[in-house]
Amino acid sequence: MAKNKIIFGYQGDYRDMVIESLTTLPDSVSTYLLKERDKDTLNYWLSPTELDSIIFTVQNDKVEAIDTFTVKMRDLPMDSLKLSTSVTGKFNFEDTFSILANTPIVALDTSQVSLNVSDSIPMPYTFVLDTLKNKVDFDFEVEPNQKYSFSLMPGAITDFFGMQNDTLDYNLSTGSFADYGNLRMILGGDVTYPIVVQLTNEKGVVQREIIASEAQTFEFNHLNPGNYIARVIFDSNGNGKWDTGNYLKKQQPEKISYYPGTIEIRANWEKEETFILSN
């Protein structure tokens, strides 16, 4: 916890969580609930307050659970705005360049953002402010063997507390198409949609995924050379991710089928694999 943040852990779908303050907050206090990126945590952000404690109710109607408890406000430093990027250095043609923040982003001033190619040529871009994942995704034309530079001038990004960034510069470069390999995967056997087809590295970290509601050929392009593991999630509830099930409701985890062995990808390769599934 920080002075401006209270952390709530959860299991299941964060959208089923309802967090409310029973304590009457002063009119000067604003709040913002945001899921922690890649963690089963909800952050309850609030502007500075002199309250000693806040009483909360946390409710999840799906599991018919509700709890009430008191959070003691401790004298801790506030979290300040810190920015990072999704990609640094070598930029894959399938990558998305994103600016990520630790505190909630509320505004982007594009007049304070510039993108140059080949050091000095201005390049157009579009952006999407993703308030769920607390990031800004930039889209621009990516060409081989090029250098790109993003510059964020002071005030480009503003967070929930009115804090703004200092000057930031990010440099990216692309290689040749021949540096990568392409994989075409055809599914056979007992396939029931929707599904999620994933490629992971040998440690199980997802590198690419395609969500599908109907039959198609799965194209994974511009893969870094290496060994990959392919798996298919039978996404029975259609939410685009693997669900662990619910013991109390006697719901089984969603089934996952793994391709036998690893798939080797080399630079400048075109490879096709057939994955026979059994459900």
XYZ file of N, CA and C in Angstrom:
837
model
N 0.837 -1.199 0.000
C 0.000 0.000 0.000
C 0.870 1.248 0.000
N 0.419 2.258 -0.699
C 1.042 3.572 -0.647
C 0.008 4.546 -0.096
N 0.420 5.781 0.136
C -0.499 6.760 0.720
C -1.698 7.013 -0.181
N -1.524 6.827 -1.490
C -2.610 7.094 -2.432
C -3.141 5.831 -3.091
N -2.846 4.645 -2.507
C -3.272 3.391 -3.135
C -3.546 2.328 -2.080
N -4.678 1.639 -2.240
C -5.020 0.486 -1.410
C -5.145 -0.720 -2.331
N -4.511 -1.819 -1.954
C -4.419 -2.996 -2.812
C -5.422 -4.055 -2.360
N -6.210 -4.571 -3.312
C -7.167 -5.643 -3.054
C -6.803 -6.839 -3.927
N -6.507 -7.964 -3.319
C -6.280 -9.190 -4.075
C -7.606 -9.840 -4.426
N -7.630 -10.664 -5.468
C -8.866 -11.328 -5.880
C -8.536 -12.614 -6.614
N -9.556 -13.455 -6.789
C -9.470 -14.651 -7.620
C -10.618 -14.620 -8.622
N -10.394 -15.204 -9.793
C -11.448 -15.221 -10.799
C -11.378 -14.002 -11.694
N -12.542 -13.458 -12.060
C -12.651 -12.325 -12.966
C -12.768 -11.039 -12.152
N -11.846 -10.114 -12.373
C -11.857 -8.867 -11.612
C -13.132 -8.059 -11.834
N -13.784 -8.284 -12.971
C -14.998 -7.524 -13.265
C -16.170 -7.927 -12.378
N -16.035 -9.062 -11.678
C -17.090 -9.487 -10.757
C -16.935 -8.848 -9.374
N -15.830 -8.153 -9.153
C -15.567 -7.543 -7.851
C -16.224 -6.162 -7.763
N -16.919 -5.932 -6.658
C -17.509 -4.619 -6.377
C -16.925 -4.123 -5.057
N -16.178 -3.023 -5.129
C -15.534 -2.448 -3.943
C -16.160 -1.089 -3.670
N -16.714 -0.936 -2.479
C -17.374 0.323 -2.127
C -16.911 0.790 -0.753
N -16.824 2.092 -0.613
C -16.457 2.693 0.671
C -17.720 2.971 1.477
N -17.775 2.409 2.701
C -18.870 2.738 3.614
C -18.601 4.045 4.338
N -17.335 4.403 4.398
C -16.958 5.682 4.992
C -17.278 6.805 4.009
N -17.909 7.846 4.493
C -18.196 8.991 3.638
C -16.906 9.748 3.363
N -16.516 9.797 2.089
C -15.282 10.472 1.719
C -15.555 11.952 1.481
N -14.625 12.831 1.848
C -14.798 14.260 1.589
C -14.987 14.531 0.099
N -15.685 15.607 -0.225
C -15.903 15.966 -1.629
C -14.596 16.187 -2.373
N -13.556 16.522 -1.647
C -12.255 16.797 -2.272
C -11.515 15.520 -2.674
N -12.006 14.370 -2.228
C -11.318 13.101 -2.490
C -11.928 12.423 -3.714
N -11.087 12.131 -4.699
C -11.492 11.379 -5.885
C -10.906 9.976 -5.807
N -11.612 8.994 -6.374
C -11.145 7.617 -6.348
C -11.126 7.037 -7.756
N -10.322 5.988 -7.936
C -10.167 5.364 -9.251
C -9.779 3.911 -9.014
N -10.551 2.975 -9.554
C -10.264 1.549 -9.392
C -9.645 1.009 -10.672
N -8.489 0.363 -10.543
C -7.744 -0.083 -11.722
C -7.086 -1.424 -11.442
N -7.242 -2.358 -12.393
C -6.583 -3.654 -12.261
C -5.082 -3.502 -12.450
N -4.309 -4.179 -11.601
C -2.856 -4.196 -11.765
C -2.507 -5.032 -12.982
N -1.658 -4.510 -13.833
C -1.290 -5.200 -15.064
C -0.584 -6.520 -14.750
N -1.110 -7.623 -15.306
C -0.506 -8.957 -15.184
C -0.489 -9.499 -13.754
N -1.355 -8.975 -12.874
C -1.448 -9.494 -11.508
C -2.911 -9.596 -11.114
N -3.206 -10.521 -10.186
C -4.566 -10.650 -9.665
C -4.760 -9.670 -8.512
N -4.665 -8.404 -8.846
C -4.738 -7.329 -7.860
C -5.535 -6.169 -8.425
N -6.389 -5.574 -7.584
C -7.081 -4.341 -7.926
C -6.510 -3.222 -7.071
N -6.168 -2.120 -7.719
C -5.648 -0.950 -7.006
C -6.750 0.092 -6.857
N -7.025 0.459 -5.630
C -8.008 1.495 -5.328
C -7.231 2.781 -5.071
N -7.198 3.656 -6.070
C -6.444 4.901 -5.978
C -7.343 5.993 -5.387
N -6.771 6.813 -4.549
C -7.528 7.936 -4.004
C -6.618 9.138 -3.809
N -7.189 10.310 -4.041
C -6.433 11.543 -3.853
C -6.187 11.763 -2.357
N -5.229 12.627 -1.994
C -4.826 12.792 -0.594
C -6.009 13.084 0.332
N -5.991 12.434 1.486
C -7.035 12.613 2.494
C -6.427 12.522 3.890
N -7.061 13.190 4.842
C -6.595 13.161 6.228
C -7.312 12.087 7.046
N -8.145 11.268 6.402
C -8.857 10.219 7.134
C -7.869 9.235 7.759
N -8.179 8.780 8.979
C -7.325 7.795 9.655
C -7.600 6.378 9.171
N -8.833 6.130 8.725
C -9.201 4.793 8.271
C -10.402 4.897 7.332
N -10.593 3.837 6.513
C -11.726 3.761 5.605
C -12.329 2.364 5.718
N -13.659 2.296 5.850
C -14.357 1.013 5.914
C -14.847 0.661 4.514
N -14.535 -0.565 4.072
C -14.910 -1.021 2.741
C -15.814 -2.249 2.823
N -16.664 -2.385 1.810
C -17.311 -3.670 1.534
C -16.766 -4.166 0.201
N -16.466 -5.456 0.158
C -16.011 -6.100 -1.077
C -16.987 -7.229 -1.376
N -17.565 -7.202 -2.569
C -18.637 -8.131 -2.890
C -18.382 -8.788 -4.237
N -18.700 -10.090 -4.294
C -18.646 -10.846 -5.548
C -19.897 -11.705 -5.612
N -20.865 -11.263 -6.412
C -22.143 -11.965 -6.484
C -22.016 -13.333 -7.133
N -21.010 -13.520 -7.992
C -20.869 -14.800 -8.676
C -20.583 -15.933 -7.697
N -19.785 -15.634 -6.670
C -19.477 -16.658 -5.663
C -20.241 -16.404 -4.379
N -21.193 -15.468 -4.430
C -22.055 -15.146 -3.296
C -21.229 -14.839 -2.044
N -20.256 -13.946 -2.218
C -19.376 -13.582 -1.108
C -19.403 -12.078 -0.889
N -19.397 -11.674 0.368
C -19.323 -10.265 0.718
C -18.567 -10.147 2.037
N -17.743 -9.127 2.141
C -16.949 -8.929 3.355
C -16.856 -7.438 3.641
N -16.723 -7.118 4.900
C -16.563 -5.734 5.340
C -15.323 -5.658 6.223
N -14.473 -4.674 5.965
C -13.278 -4.536 6.791
C -12.790 -3.095 6.773
N -11.887 -2.815 7.681
C -11.365 -1.462 7.857
C -9.909 -1.404 7.438
N -9.586 -0.396 6.650
C -8.206 -0.166 6.236
C -7.672 1.037 7.005
N -6.600 0.817 7.769
C -5.950 1.899 8.491
C -5.021 2.654 7.548
N -5.170 3.948 7.481
C -4.336 4.758 6.606
C -3.009 5.039 7.286
N -1.944 4.550 6.692
C -0.619 4.721 7.280
C 0.112 5.892 6.629
N 1.095 6.387 7.329
C 1.885 7.520 6.835
C 2.964 6.991 5.898
N 2.573 6.817 4.632
C 3.469 6.263 3.621
C 3.665 7.280 2.511
N 4.766 7.165 1.759
C 4.938 8.066 0.610
C 3.924 7.738 -0.480
N 3.623 8.718 -1.313
C 2.708 8.509 -2.433
C 3.452 7.898 -3.616
N 2.750 7.054 -4.372
C 3.298 6.588 -5.647
C 3.296 7.751 -6.630
N 4.417 7.989 -7.283
C 4.508 9.048 -8.287
C 4.560 8.434 -9.674
N 4.239 9.235 -10.679
C 4.160 8.751 -12.058
C 5.515 8.242 -12.545
N 5.524 6.990 -13.025
C 6.703 6.404 -13.644
C 6.264 5.724 -14.937
N 7.004 5.959 -16.006
C 6.655 5.413 -17.316
C 7.686 4.389 -17.767
N 7.209 3.389 -18.484
C 8.088 2.395 -19.095
C 7.529 2.061 -20.472
N 8.252 1.231 -21.220
C 7.804 0.875 -22.565
C 7.688 -0.640 -22.701
N 6.861 -1.053 -23.651
C 6.686 -2.480 -23.912
C 7.856 -3.065 -24.684
N 8.556 -2.222 -25.432
C 9.654 -2.680 -26.287
C 10.793 -1.670 -26.206
N 12.016 -2.179 -26.115
C 13.196 -1.320 -26.220
C 14.185 -1.990 -27.179
N 14.924 -1.169 -27.908
C 15.943 -1.726 -28.805
C 15.333 -2.348 -30.048
N 15.538 -3.666 -30.234
C 15.081 -4.375 -31.442
C 13.565 -4.478 -31.441
N 12.950 -4.047 -32.535
C 11.500 -3.973 -32.652
C 11.031 -4.981 -33.684
N 10.224 -5.963 -33.233
C 9.687 -6.972 -34.137
C 8.529 -6.378 -34.942
N 8.347 -6.840 -36.163
C 7.284 -6.312 -37.020
C 5.892 -6.564 -36.442
N 5.782 -7.538 -35.540
C 4.486 -7.854 -34.933
C 4.312 -7.157 -33.576
N 5.310 -6.425 -33.131
C 5.239 -5.761 -31.827
C 4.311 -4.551 -31.870
N 3.836 -4.164 -30.699
C 3.146 -2.892 -30.506
C 3.972 -2.060 -29.542
N 4.282 -0.835 -29.923
C 5.016 0.044 -29.028
C 4.019 0.713 -28.090
N 4.203 0.489 -26.792
C 3.281 1.016 -25.793
C 4.053 1.755 -24.711
N 3.429 2.815 -24.200
C 3.907 3.505 -23.006
C 3.034 3.038 -21.841
N 3.669 2.498 -20.813
C 2.950 1.959 -19.668
C 3.239 2.818 -18.438
N 2.234 2.970 -17.593
C 2.384 3.794 -16.392
C 2.053 2.983 -15.151
N 2.600 3.420 -14.009
C 2.292 2.767 -12.742
C 1.113 3.403 -12.031
N 0.787 4.653 -12.384
C -0.398 5.320 -11.851
C -1.379 5.533 -13.004
N -2.671 5.704 -12.732
C -3.662 5.744 -13.818
C -3.444 6.899 -14.790
N -3.326 6.571 -16.095
C -3.221 7.584 -17.143
C -4.617 8.128 -17.446
N -4.745 9.455 -17.502
C -6.039 10.055 -17.838
C -5.988 10.877 -19.125
N -4.797 11.263 -19.585
C -4.736 12.101 -20.786
C -3.398 11.963 -21.490
N -3.448 12.078 -22.834
C -2.247 12.134 -23.674
C -2.352 13.369 -24.551
N -1.339 14.223 -24.497
C -1.275 15.429 -25.324
C -0.369 15.135 -26.512
N -0.983 14.871 -27.674
C -0.195 14.472 -28.843
C 0.706 15.594 -29.360
N 0.406 16.838 -28.990
C 1.281 17.932 -29.428
C 2.649 17.846 -28.742
N 2.730 17.038 -27.693
C 3.997 16.865 -26.977
C 4.652 15.513 -27.273
N 4.159 14.830 -28.310
C 4.710 13.525 -28.695
C 5.143 13.598 -30.151
N 6.347 13.144 -30.449
C 6.812 13.116 -31.837
C 7.461 11.766 -32.134
N 7.285 11.325 -33.375
C 7.904 10.097 -33.859
C 8.696 10.432 -35.110
N 9.982 10.089 -35.105
C 10.848 10.324 -36.258
C 11.416 9.001 -36.753
N 11.610 8.917 -38.060
C 12.257 7.773 -38.666
C 13.549 8.255 -39.304
N 14.567 7.403 -39.306
C 15.889 7.769 -39.838
C 16.399 9.054 -39.182
N 16.191 9.155 -37.880
C 16.719 10.218 -37.023
C 15.980 11.550 -37.125
N 15.495 11.939 -38.311
C 14.989 13.307 -38.401
C 13.704 13.472 -39.208
N 13.184 12.400 -39.822
C 12.004 12.535 -40.672
C 10.750 12.278 -39.844
N 9.884 13.276 -39.692
C 8.649 13.072 -38.914
C 7.781 11.981 -39.544
N 7.165 11.170 -38.678
C 6.349 10.063 -39.161
C 4.989 10.101 -38.474
N 3.900 9.914 -39.227
C 2.570 9.921 -38.611
C 2.335 8.661 -37.785
N 1.446 8.770 -36.824
C 1.095 7.630 -35.982
C -0.335 7.824 -35.490
N -0.934 6.747 -35.036
C -2.203 6.813 -34.325
C -1.981 6.193 -32.953
N -2.907 6.431 -32.049
C -2.739 5.889 -30.697
C -4.086 5.504 -30.116
N -4.027 4.614 -29.130
C -5.210 4.220 -28.364
C -4.832 4.266 -26.894
N -5.606 4.999 -26.101
C -5.412 5.027 -24.651
C -6.213 3.875 -24.061
N -5.508 2.858 -23.585
C -6.130 1.668 -23.011
C -6.246 1.869 -21.502
N -7.444 2.250 -21.043
C -7.627 2.539 -19.615
C -7.712 1.267 -18.782
N -8.011 0.118 -19.408
C -8.064 -1.133 -18.659
C -6.672 -1.629 -18.303
N -5.742 -1.531 -19.255
C -4.376 -1.985 -19.009
C -3.436 -0.830 -18.686
N -4.002 0.385 -18.602
C -3.244 1.568 -18.193
C -2.002 1.775 -19.061
N -2.235 1.932 -20.349
C -1.132 2.124 -21.278
C -1.631 2.887 -22.496
N -0.676 3.393 -23.278
C -0.988 4.027 -24.559
C -0.314 3.200 -25.649
N -1.118 2.675 -26.578
C -0.598 1.889 -27.692
C -0.454 2.786 -28.918
N 0.724 2.746 -29.539
C 0.987 3.543 -30.738
C 1.040 2.631 -31.960
N 0.466 3.093 -33.050
C 0.477 2.337 -34.299
C 1.108 3.207 -35.386
N 2.057 2.651 -36.108
C 2.724 3.370 -37.195
C 3.259 2.358 -38.194
N 3.584 2.834 -39.384
C 4.096 1.948 -40.427
C 5.516 1.512 -40.086
N 5.708 0.205 -40.035
C 7.011 -0.353 -39.663
C 7.685 -0.921 -40.907
N 8.905 -0.475 -41.165
C 9.654 -0.921 -42.333
C 10.941 -1.609 -41.886
N 11.483 -2.504 -42.711
C 12.717 -3.205 -42.336
C 13.937 -2.280 -42.344
N 14.893 -2.628 -41.498
C 16.191 -1.940 -41.437
C 16.050 -0.429 -41.253
N 15.197 -0.049 -40.285
C 14.985 1.359 -39.999
C 15.206 1.650 -38.520
N 15.431 2.927 -38.241
C 15.557 3.391 -36.865
C 14.435 4.387 -36.578
N 13.796 4.226 -35.423
C 12.687 5.084 -35.020
C 13.000 5.697 -33.658
N 12.550 6.911 -33.467
C 12.743 7.570 -32.178
C 11.442 8.243 -31.741
N 10.987 7.886 -30.546
C 9.839 8.512 -29.918
C 10.339 9.533 -28.919
N 9.764 10.711 -28.933
C 10.094 11.749 -27.952
C 8.819 12.207 -27.264
N 8.847 12.196 -25.934
C 7.744 12.708 -25.137
C 8.244 13.944 -24.400
N 7.692 15.069 -24.750
C 8.052 16.305 -24.072
C 7.277 16.404 -22.757
N 7.724 17.285 -21.830
C 7.014 17.419 -20.552
C 5.533 17.708 -20.755
N 4.693 16.975 -20.023
C 3.255 17.169 -20.119
C 2.573 16.315 -21.157
N 3.315 15.424 -21.816
C 2.684 14.555 -22.812
C 1.658 13.636 -22.155
N 1.985 13.118 -20.991
C 1.093 12.207 -20.275
C 0.754 12.800 -18.910
N -0.523 12.756 -18.569
C -1.001 13.235 -17.278
C -1.695 12.083 -16.563
N -1.414 11.918 -15.268
C -2.049 10.832 -14.533
C -3.204 11.340 -13.668
N -3.821 10.443 -12.961
C -5.007 10.712 -12.149
C -4.772 11.798 -11.099
N -3.519 11.938 -10.666
C -3.189 12.912 -9.619
C -2.693 14.241 -10.187
N -2.743 14.377 -11.520
C -2.288 15.605 -12.158
C -0.798 15.644 -12.387
N -0.083 14.559 -12.091
C 1.355 14.501 -12.327
C 1.620 14.289 -13.816
N 2.728 14.873 -14.301
C 3.085 14.771 -15.709
C 4.522 14.301 -15.872
N 4.800 13.771 -17.056
C 6.132 13.223 -17.323
C 7.158 14.319 -17.579
N 8.417 13.970 -17.368
C 9.531 14.793 -17.827
C 9.865 14.392 -19.271
N 10.892 15.004 -19.846
C 11.304 14.660 -21.208
C 11.796 13.210 -21.263
N 11.273 12.463 -22.236
C 11.647 11.063 -22.399
C 11.903 10.779 -23.873
N 12.947 9.990 -24.152
C 13.274 9.592 -25.524
C 13.436 8.082 -25.579
N 12.830 7.472 -26.583
C 12.910 6.022 -26.770
C 13.355 5.735 -28.200
N 14.337 4.848 -28.347
C 14.878 4.515 -29.663
C 14.596 3.051 -29.995
N 14.131 2.824 -31.217
C 13.805 1.490 -31.701
C 14.487 1.257 -33.037
N 14.730 -0.008 -33.351
C 15.283 -0.341 -34.662
C 14.704 -1.662 -35.131
N 14.544 -1.787 -36.448
C 14.039 -3.026 -37.026
C 15.143 -3.710 -37.805
N 15.024 -5.023 -37.927
C 15.958 -5.790 -38.730
C 15.356 -6.082 -40.093
N 15.830 -7.151 -40.698
C 15.336 -7.584 -42.005
C 14.252 -8.640 -41.815
N 13.356 -8.752 -42.797
C 12.363 -9.820 -42.758
C 13.048 -11.184 -42.695
N 14.230 -11.277 -43.291
C 14.948 -12.551 -43.331
C 15.488 -12.958 -41.959
N 15.448 -12.045 -40.990
C 15.907 -12.379 -39.643
C 14.926 -13.286 -38.905
N 13.699 -13.407 -39.422
C 12.635 -14.106 -38.710
C 12.132 -15.297 -39.518
N 11.344 -16.138 -38.849
C 10.695 -17.260 -39.513
C 9.189 -17.134 -39.399
N 8.466 -17.812 -40.295
C 7.007 -17.789 -40.297
C 6.472 -19.199 -40.099
N 5.421 -19.307 -39.293
C 4.793 -20.605 -39.014
C 3.322 -20.553 -39.406
N 2.920 -21.528 -40.215
C 1.507 -21.690 -40.571
C 1.020 -22.965 -39.890
N -0.041 -22.854 -39.085
C -0.539 -24.016 -38.347
C -1.965 -24.335 -38.763
N -2.177 -25.605 -39.098
C -3.491 -26.091 -39.488
C -3.984 -27.043 -38.400
N -5.202 -26.818 -37.916
C -5.778 -27.661 -36.885
C -6.651 -28.735 -37.510
N -6.561 -29.936 -36.952
C -7.397 -31.033 -37.401
C -7.942 -31.805 -36.217
N -8.744 -32.829 -36.499
C -9.308 -33.629 -35.424
C -10.565 -33.007 -34.852
N -10.736 -33.187 -33.555
C -11.954 -32.742 -32.876
C -11.774 -31.311 -32.387
N -12.108 -30.336 -33.234
C -11.941 -28.918 -32.905
C -13.308 -28.306 -32.639
N -13.492 -27.757 -31.457
C -14.722 -27.036 -31.131
C -14.356 -25.600 -30.771
N -15.056 -24.674 -31.389
C -14.766 -23.252 -31.198
C -15.728 -22.664 -30.177
N -15.305 -21.561 -29.519
C -14.082 -20.770 -29.708
C -12.861 -21.436 -29.057
N -11.689 -21.041 -29.572
C -10.429 -21.544 -29.041
C -9.417 -20.391 -28.968
N -8.336 -20.649 -28.244
C -7.184 -19.745 -28.213
C -5.962 -20.578 -28.581
N -5.307 -20.222 -29.676
C -4.090 -20.925 -30.104
C -2.888 -20.098 -29.659
N -2.004 -20.719 -28.898
C -0.862 -20.009 -28.333
C 0.456 -20.667 -28.728
N 1.477 -19.828 -28.899
C 2.857 -20.284 -28.982
C 3.573 -19.778 -27.749
N 4.265 -20.682 -27.040
C 5.050 -20.289 -25.873
C 6.510 -20.643 -26.113
N 7.386 -20.044 -25.305
C 8.766 -20.510 -25.337
C 8.875 -21.770 -24.481
N 10.066 -22.300 -24.346
C 10.231 -23.569 -23.624
C 10.008 -23.421 -22.124
N 9.920 -22.191 -21.646
C 9.605 -21.951 -20.229
C 8.113 -21.735 -20.002
N 7.327 -21.802 -21.075
C 5.890 -21.662 -20.943
C 5.369 -20.248 -21.011
N 6.234 -19.285 -21.347
C 5.810 -17.886 -21.450
C 5.211 -17.646 -22.835
N 4.001 -17.120 -22.877
C 3.301 -16.920 -24.142
C 4.027 -15.879 -24.989
N 4.318 -16.253 -26.237
C 4.966 -15.355 -27.188
C 3.966 -14.791 -28.194
N 3.032 -15.616 -28.637
C 1.999 -15.186 -29.581
C 0.711 -15.943 -29.277
N -0.423 -15.330 -29.600
C -1.686 -16.043 -29.490
C -2.683 -15.494 -30.493
N -3.577 -16.377 -30.920
C -4.659 -16.000 -31.825
C -5.959 -16.539 -31.238
N -6.947 -15.667 -31.068
C -8.264 -16.049 -30.576
C -9.156 -16.267 -31.787
N -9.837 -17.416 -31.834
C -10.636 -17.747 -33.021
C -12.005 -18.281 -32.619
N -13.018 -17.842 -33.330
C -14.378 -18.325 -33.107
C -14.841 -19.250 -34.224
N -14.005 -19.407 -35.264
C -14.340 -20.291 -36.374
C -13.054 -20.809 -37.014
N -13.203 -21.805 -37.868
C -12.047 -22.463 -38.479
C -11.238 -21.486 -39.335
N -9.932 -21.609 -39.279
C -9.035 -20.790 -40.085
C -7.651 -21.407 -40.064
N -6.781 -20.913 -40.941
C -5.361 -21.260 -40.874
C -4.677 -20.235 -39.978
N -3.885 -20.706 -39.033
C -3.286 -19.821 -38.039
C -1.878 -19.426 -38.489
N -1.720 -18.135 -38.746
C -0.457 -17.609 -39.262
C 0.297 -16.890 -38.143
N 1.484 -17.385 -37.822
C 2.360 -16.724 -36.853
C 3.596 -16.233 -37.615
N 3.629 -14.951 -37.918
C 4.679 -14.398 -38.769
C 5.733 -13.651 -37.952
N 6.915 -13.560 -38.545
C 8.029 -12.809 -37.962
C 8.373 -13.308 -36.557
N 8.532 -14.620 -36.446
C 8.925 -15.227 -35.174
C 10.438 -15.177 -35.018
N 10.896 -14.874 -33.822
C 12.328 -14.950 -33.542
C 12.776 -16.405 -33.637
N 13.952 -16.667 -34.187
C 14.438 -18.047 -34.246
C 14.492 -18.672 -32.852
N 14.113 -19.947 -32.764
C 14.113 -20.647 -31.483
C 13.132 -21.795 -31.502
N 12.952 -22.408 -30.343
C 12.020 -23.519 -30.200
C 10.746 -23.039 -29.513
N 9.603 -23.475 -30.067
C 8.303 -23.039 -29.553
C 7.451 -24.257 -29.184
N 6.559 -24.035 -28.240
C 5.561 -25.031 -27.855
C 4.197 -24.475 -28.245
N 3.416 -25.287 -28.960
C 2.078 -24.863 -29.384
C 1.030 -25.521 -28.495
N -0.014 -24.755 -28.165
C -1.110 -25.318 -27.380
C -2.411 -24.634 -27.780
N -3.496 -25.360 -27.567
C -4.825 -24.852 -27.877
C -5.682 -24.910 -26.628
N -6.264 -23.774 -26.267
C -7.191 -23.696 -25.145
C -8.604 -23.803 -25.702
N -9.380 -24.748 -25.201
C -10.785 -24.845 -25.568
C -11.564 -23.850 -24.714
N -11.818 -22.693 -25.309
C -12.354 -21.539 -24.576
C -13.878 -21.633 -24.474
N -14.346 -22.520 -23.586
C -15.769 -22.851 -23.547
C -16.661 -21.662 -23.215
N -16.158 -20.707 -22.435
C -16.991 -19.542 -22.098
C -16.710 -18.328 -22.994
N -15.784 -18.486 -23.954
C -15.563 -17.448 -24.955
C -14.996 -16.146 -24.444
N -14.230 -16.195 -23.347
C -13.679 -14.942 -22.812
C -12.244 -14.681 -23.249
N -11.710 -15.521 -24.142
C -10.396 -15.270 -24.711
C -9.220 -15.608 -23.830
N -9.443 -16.411 -22.784
C -8.341 -16.802 -21.905
C -8.670 -18.126 -21.233
N -7.650 -18.740 -20.618
C -7.839 -20.008 -19.917
C -8.421 -19.751 -18.541
N -9.454 -20.511 -18.182
C -10.080 -20.389 -16.867
C -9.812 -21.633 -16.036
N -9.530 -21.425 -14.762
C -9.107 -22.514 -13.874
C -10.257 -23.357 -13.370
N -11.502 -22.920 -13.575
C -12.634 -23.657 -13.038
C -13.011 -23.152 -11.663
N -14.010 -23.784 -11.086
C -14.513 -23.384 -9.771
C -14.842 -24.639 -8.974
N -14.092 -24.883 -7.902
C -14.261 -26.100 -7.106
C -15.636 -26.143 -6.456
N -16.070 -24.997 -5.912
C -17.342 -24.961 -5.205
C -18.505 -25.241 -6.147
N -18.393 -24.766 -7.393
C -19.456 -24.985 -8.372
C -19.224 -26.242 -9.205
N -18.170 -27.004 -8.874
C -17.823 -28.245 -9.562
C -17.603 -28.018 -11.063
N -16.994 -26.866 -11.390
C -16.653 -26.558 -12.767
C -15.194 -26.920 -13.020
N -14.958 -27.722 -14.061
C -13.605 -28.150 -14.390
C -12.838 -27.035 -15.098
N -11.502 -27.018 -14.965
C -10.709 -26.060 -15.754
C -10.917 -26.302 -17.243
N -10.765 -25.245 -18.029
C -10.874 -25.411 -19.475
C -9.729 -26.284 -19.988
N -10.047 -27.133 -20.937
C -9.069 -28.094 -21.443
C -8.024 -27.414 -22.311
N -6.799 -27.914 -22.208
C -5.694 -27.450 -23.041
C -5.084 -28.655 -23.753
N -4.899 -28.551 -25.057
C -4.213 -29.590 -25.833
C -2.853 -29.062 -26.276
N -1.820 -29.872 -26.109
C -0.453 -29.488 -26.459
C 0.012 -30.232 -27.705
N 0.670 -29.497 -28.584
C 1.313 -30.111 -29.745
C 2.457 -30.999 -29.261
N 2.576 -32.203 -29.807
C 3.648 -33.091 -29.340
C 5.036 -32.574 -29.735
N 5.881 -32.379 -28.742
C 7.233 -31.904 -29.003
C 7.295 -30.406 -29.216
N 8.469 -29.928 -29.589
C 8.678 -28.502 -29.847
C 8.720 -28.240 -31.351
N 8.500 -26.999 -31.712
C 8.545 -26.571 -33.115
C 9.740 -25.648 -33.287
N 10.682 -26.046 -34.111
C 11.882 -25.237 -34.338
C 11.623 -24.222 -35.448
N 11.974 -22.982 -35.161
C 11.871 -21.920 -36.155
C 13.274 -21.345 -36.381
N 13.646 -21.236 -37.637
C 14.936 -20.648 -37.991
C 14.710 -19.388 -38.826
N 15.738 -18.571 -38.890
C 15.652 -17.345 -39.678
C 15.390 -17.674 -41.141
N 14.511 -16.865 -41.742
C 14.184 -16.975 -43.170
C 13.524 -18.313 -43.512
N 12.815 -18.897 -42.536
C 12.104 -20.154 -42.749
C 10.620 -19.899 -42.964
N 9.999 -20.724 -43.802
C 8.548 -20.832 -43.915
C 8.194 -22.258 -43.514
N 7.399 -22.415 -42.459
C 7.118 -23.743 -41.937
C 5.618 -23.945 -41.769
N 5.158 -25.168 -42.075
C 3.746 -25.500 -41.884
C 3.642 -26.745 -41.018
N 2.771 -26.691 -40.011
C 2.555 -27.825 -39.108
C 1.058 -28.110 -39.025
N 0.714 -29.398 -38.919
C -0.662 -29.805 -38.685
C -0.795 -30.307 -37.251
N -1.751 -29.762 -36.528
C -1.964 -30.063 -35.114
C -3.309 -30.797 -35.015
N -3.243 -32.102 -34.700
C -4.454 -32.912 -34.579
C -4.917 -32.893 -33.126
N -6.141 -32.388 -32.908
C -6.662 -32.226 -31.564
C -7.631 -33.336 -31.211
N -7.714 -33.633 -29.920
C -8.750 -34.532 -29.403
C -9.395 -33.826 -28.228
N -10.690 -33.735 -28.219
C -11.409 -32.994 -27.172
C -12.062 -33.949 -26.191
